[in-house]
């Protein structure tokens, strides 16, 4: 589960729009809105990546897909470990000498 966001989505959108439309420096917009300037810088960069204006960052959709794929890989690795342990167990059972019980 993701950590709760410190800033509401509406504030994020407003701040990004303010930077893009006015051309004011990020630090000035951040100060006016009471946002940390590096947080706003990251939001602006992510918005640019989502619009296809940057190719040095993954888009939000790509980040979501990456997160989902990493979870799936972890799940498959856990399942693989369980299967390996089970195969060792059953191999030992097969190799164990059998004793006949007398009736």
JSON list of C-alpha atoms in Angstrom, two decimals:
[
{"chain": "A", "resi": 1, "resn": "UNK", "atom": "CA", "xyz": [0.00, 0.00, 0.00]},
{"chain": "A", "resi": 2, "resn": "UNK", "atom": "CA", "xyz": [1.30, 3.41, -0.94]},
{"chain": "A", "resi": 3, "resn": "UNK", "atom": "CA", "xyz": [1.99, 6.07, 1.66]},
{"chain": "A", "resi": 4, "resn": "UNK", "atom": "CA", "xyz": [-0.60, 8.83, 1.90]},
{"chain": "A", "resi": 5, "resn": "UNK", "atom": "CA", "xyz": [0.20, 11.87, -0.21]},
{"chain": "A", "resi": 6, "resn": "UNK", "atom": "CA", "xyz": [1.32, 14.95, 1.65]},
{"chain": "A", "resi": 7, "resn": "UNK", "atom": "CA", "xyz": [-0.23, 17.31, -0.89]},
{"chain": "A", "resi": 8, "resn": "UNK", "atom": "CA", "xyz": [-3.72, 16.94, -2.42]},
{"chain": "A", "resi": 9, "resn": "UNK", "atom": "CA", "xyz": [-3.99, 16.16, -6.12]},
{"chain": "A", "resi": 10, "resn": "UNK", "atom": "CA", "xyz": [-5.78, 19.46, -6.76]},
{"chain": "A", "resi": 11, "resn": "UNK", "atom": "CA", "xyz": [-2.82, 21.39, -5.33]},
{"chain": "A", "resi": 12, "resn": "UNK", "atom": "CA", "xyz": [-0.40, 19.35, -7.44]},
{"chain": "A", "resi": 13, "resn": "UNK", "atom": "CA", "xyz": [-2.36, 20.04, -10.62]},
{"chain": "A", "resi": 14, "resn": "UNK", "atom": "CA", "xyz": [-2.70, 23.74, -9.79]},
{"chain": "A", "resi": 15, "resn": "UNK", "atom": "CA", "xyz": [1.03, 24.08, -9.06]},
{"chain": "A", "resi": 16, "resn": "UNK", "atom": "CA", "xyz": [2.04, 22.29, -12.28]},
{"chain": "A", "resi": 17, "resn": "UNK", "atom": "CA", "xyz": [-0.39, 24.41, -14.30]},
{"chain": "A", "resi": 18, "resn": "UNK", "atom": "CA", "xyz": [0.97, 27.56, -12.65]},
{"chain": "A", "resi": 19, "resn": "UNK", "atom": "CA", "xyz": [4.56, 26.70, -13.59]},
{"chain": "A", "resi": 20, "resn": "UNK", "atom": "CA", "xyz": [3.64, 25.77, -17.16]},
{"chain": "A", "resi": 21, "resn": "UNK", "atom": "CA", "xyz": [1.37, 28.70, -17.95]},
{"chain": "A", "resi": 22, "resn": "UNK", "atom": "CA", "xyz": [3.19, 31.55, -16.23]},
{"chain": "A", "resi": 23, "resn": "UNK", "atom": "CA", "xyz": [6.77, 30.51, -16.89]},
{"chain": "A", "resi": 24, "resn": "UNK", "atom": "CA", "xyz": [7.67, 31.56, -13.37]},
{"chain": "A", "resi": 25, "resn": "UNK", "atom": "CA", "xyz": [10.54, 29.70, -11.71]},
{"chain": "A", "resi": 26, "resn": "UNK", "atom": "CA", "xyz": [9.55, 26.56, -9.84]},
{"chain": "A", "resi": 27, "resn": "UNK", "atom": "CA", "xyz": [11.06, 27.87, -6.60]},
{"chain": "A", "resi": 28, "resn": "UNK", "atom": "CA", "xyz": [8.85, 31.01, -6.71]},
{"chain": "A", "resi": 29, "resn": "UNK", "atom": "CA", "xyz": [5.65, 29.09, -7.43]},
{"chain": "A", "resi": 30, "resn": "UNK", "atom": "CA", "xyz": [6.51, 26.57, -4.71]},
{"chain": "A", "resi": 31, "resn": "UNK", "atom": "CA", "xyz": [7.13, 29.31, -2.16]},
{"chain": "A", "resi": 32, "resn": "UNK", "atom": "CA", "xyz": [3.86, 31.07, -3.02]},
{"chain": "A", "resi": 33, "resn": "UNK", "atom": "CA", "xyz": [1.89, 27.82, -2.64]},
{"chain": "A", "resi": 34, "resn": "UNK", "atom": "CA", "xyz": [3.73, 26.55, 0.44]},
{"chain": "A", "resi": 35, "resn": "UNK", "atom": "CA", "xyz": [5.19, 23.52, -1.37]},
{"chain": "A", "resi": 36, "resn": "UNK", "atom": "CA", "xyz": [8.74, 22.27, -1.16]},
{"chain": "A", "resi": 37, "resn": "UNK", "atom": "CA", "xyz": [10.48, 23.33, -4.38]},
{"chain": "A", "resi": 38, "resn": "UNK", "atom": "CA", "xyz": [11.97, 19.87, -5.04]},
{"chain": "A", "resi": 39, "resn": "UNK", "atom": "CA", "xyz": [8.54, 18.26, -4.69]},
{"chain": "A", "resi": 40, "resn": "UNK", "atom": "CA", "xyz": [7.15, 20.67, -7.28]},
{"chain": "A", "resi": 41, "resn": "UNK", "atom": "CA", "xyz": [10.16, 20.11, -9.54]},
{"chain": "A", "resi": 42, "resn": "UNK", "atom": "CA", "xyz": [9.48, 16.36, -9.47]},
{"chain": "A", "resi": 43, "resn": "UNK", "atom": "CA", "xyz": [5.79, 16.88, -10.25]},
{"chain": "A", "resi": 44, "resn": "UNK", "atom": "CA", "xyz": [6.62, 19.12, -13.20]},
{"chain": "A", "resi": 45, "resn": "UNK", "atom": "CA", "xyz": [9.13, 16.61, -14.56]},
{"chain": "A", "resi": 46, "resn": "UNK", "atom": "CA", "xyz": [6.66, 13.75, -14.18]},
{"chain": "A", "resi": 47, "resn": "UNK", "atom": "CA", "xyz": [3.95, 15.78, -15.93]},
{"chain": "A", "resi": 48, "resn": "UNK", "atom": "CA", "xyz": [6.37, 16.46, -18.78]},
{"chain": "A", "resi": 49, "resn": "UNK", "atom": "CA", "xyz": [7.18, 12.76, -19.04]},
{"chain": "A", "resi": 50, "resn": "UNK", "atom": "CA", "xyz": [3.47, 11.90, -19.09]},
{"chain": "A", "resi": 51, "resn": "UNK", "atom": "CA", "xyz": [2.96, 14.36, -21.96]},
{"chain": "A", "resi": 52, "resn": "UNK", "atom": "CA", "xyz": [5.85, 12.83, -23.90]},
{"chain": "A", "resi": 53, "resn": "UNK", "atom": "CA", "xyz": [8.00, 15.92, -23.52]},
{"chain": "A", "resi": 54, "resn": "UNK", "atom": "CA", "xyz": [10.76, 14.03, -21.67]},
{"chain": "A", "resi": 55, "resn": "UNK", "atom": "CA", "xyz": [12.27, 10.69, -22.47]},
{"chain": "A", "resi": 56, "resn": "UNK", "atom": "CA", "xyz": [14.59, 10.48, -19.46]},
{"chain": "A", "resi": 57, "resn": "UNK", "atom": "CA", "xyz": [11.77, 9.38, -17.13]},
{"chain": "A", "resi": 58, "resn": "UNK", "atom": "CA", "xyz": [9.09, 6.71, -17.22]},
{"chain": "A", "resi": 59, "resn": "UNK", "atom": "CA", "xyz": [5.51, 7.86, -17.57]},
{"chain": "A", "resi": 60, "resn": "UNK", "atom": "CA", "xyz": [3.08, 7.33, -14.71]},
{"chain": "A", "resi": 61, "resn": "UNK", "atom": "CA", "xyz": [1.51, 4.45, -16.64]},
{"chain": "A", "resi": 62, "resn": "UNK", "atom": "CA", "xyz": [4.91, 2.84, -17.19]},
{"chain": "A", "resi": 63, "resn": "UNK", "atom": "CA", "xyz": [5.77, 3.26, -13.50]},
{"chain": "A", "resi": 64, "resn": "UNK", "atom": "CA", "xyz": [2.51, 1.54, -12.57]},
{"chain": "A", "resi": 65, "resn": "UNK", "atom": "CA", "xyz": [3.20, -1.30, -14.98]},
{"chain": "A", "resi": 66, "resn": "UNK", "atom": "CA", "xyz": [6.75, -1.67, -13.66]},
{"chain": "A", "resi": 67, "resn": "UNK", "atom": "CA", "xyz": [5.46, -1.83, -10.08]},
{"chain": "A", "resi": 68, "resn": "UNK", "atom": "CA", "xyz": [2.89, -4.47, -11.06]},
{"chain": "A", "resi": 69, "resn": "UNK", "atom": "CA", "xyz": [5.50, -6.54, -12.92]},
{"chain": "A", "resi": 70, "resn": "UNK", "atom": "CA", "xyz": [7.90, -6.39, -9.96]},
{"chain": "A", "resi": 71, "resn": "UNK", "atom": "CA", "xyz": [5.13, -7.68, -7.68]},
{"chain": "A", "resi": 72, "resn": "UNK", "atom": "CA", "xyz": [4.40, -10.50, -10.14]},
{"chain": "A", "resi": 73, "resn": "UNK", "atom": "CA", "xyz": [8.11, -11.43, -10.33]},
{"chain": "A", "resi": 74, "resn": "UNK", "atom": "CA", "xyz": [8.31, -11.54, -6.52]},
{"chain": "A", "resi": 75, "resn": "UNK", "atom": "CA", "xyz": [5.20, -13.73, -6.40]},
{"chain": "A", "resi": 76, "resn": "UNK", "atom": "CA", "xyz": [6.61, -16.09, -9.03]},
{"chain": "A", "resi": 77, "resn": "UNK", "atom": "CA", "xyz": [9.94, -16.31, -7.20]},
{"chain": "A", "resi": 78, "resn": "UNK", "atom": "CA", "xyz": [8.13, -17.26, -3.98]},
{"chain": "A", "resi": 79, "resn": "UNK", "atom": "CA", "xyz": [6.13, -19.91, -5.85]},
{"chain": "A", "resi": 80, "resn": "UNK", "atom": "CA", "xyz": [9.33, -21.20, -7.45]},
{"chain": "A", "resi": 81, "resn": "UNK", "atom": "CA", "xyz": [10.99, -21.57, -4.03]},
{"chain": "A", "resi": 82, "resn": "UNK", "atom": "CA", "xyz": [7.98, -23.51, -2.75]},
{"chain": "A", "resi": 83, "resn": "UNK", "atom": "CA", "xyz": [8.10, -25.82, -5.76]},
{"chain": "A", "resi": 84, "resn": "UNK", "atom": "CA", "xyz": [11.84, -26.39, -5.32]},
{"chain": "A", "resi": 85, "resn": "UNK", "atom": "CA", "xyz": [11.36, -27.28, -1.66]},
{"chain": "A", "resi": 86, "resn": "UNK", "atom": "CA", "xyz": [8.50, -29.62, -2.55]},
{"chain": "A", "resi": 87, "resn": "UNK", "atom": "CA", "xyz": [10.54, -31.35, -5.24]},
{"chain": "A", "resi": 88, "resn": "UNK", "atom": "CA", "xyz": [13.40, -31.92, -2.77]},
{"chain": "A", "resi": 89, "resn": "UNK", "atom": "CA", "xyz": [10.96, -33.34, -0.23]},
{"chain": "A", "resi": 90, "resn": "UNK", "atom": "CA", "xyz": [9.37, -35.73, -2.72]},
{"chain": "A", "resi": 91, "resn": "UNK", "atom": "CA", "xyz": [12.74, -36.77, -4.13]},
{"chain": "A", "resi": 92, "resn": "UNK", "atom": "CA", "xyz": [13.84, -37.73, -0.62]},
{"chain": "A", "resi": 93, "resn": "UNK", "atom": "CA", "xyz": [10.62, -39.70, -0.14]},
{"chain": "A", "resi": 94, "resn": "UNK", "atom": "CA", "xyz": [11.22, -41.64, -3.35]},
{"chain": "A", "resi": 95, "resn": "UNK", "atom": "CA", "xyz": [14.84, -42.40, -2.45]},
{"chain": "A", "resi": 96, "resn": "UNK", "atom": "CA", "xyz": [14.02, -43.55, 1.09]},
{"chain": "A", "resi": 97, "resn": "UNK", "atom": "CA", "xyz": [14.31, -47.34, 1.49]},
{"chain": "A", "resi": 98, "resn": "UNK", "atom": "CA", "xyz": [11.00, -49.01, 2.07]},
{"chain": "A", "resi": 99, "resn": "UNK", "atom": "CA", "xyz": [10.46, -51.55, 4.78]},
{"chain": "A", "resi": 100, "resn": "UNK", "atom": "CA", "xyz": [7.76, -54.10, 4.40]},
{"chain": "A", "resi": 101, "resn": "UNK", "atom": "CA", "xyz": [5.31, -54.36, 7.16]},
{"chain": "A", "resi": 102, "resn": "UNK", "atom": "CA", "xyz": [4.34, -57.85, 8.23]},
{"chain": "A", "resi": 103, "resn": "UNK", "atom": "CA", "xyz": [0.69, -58.69, 8.41]}
]
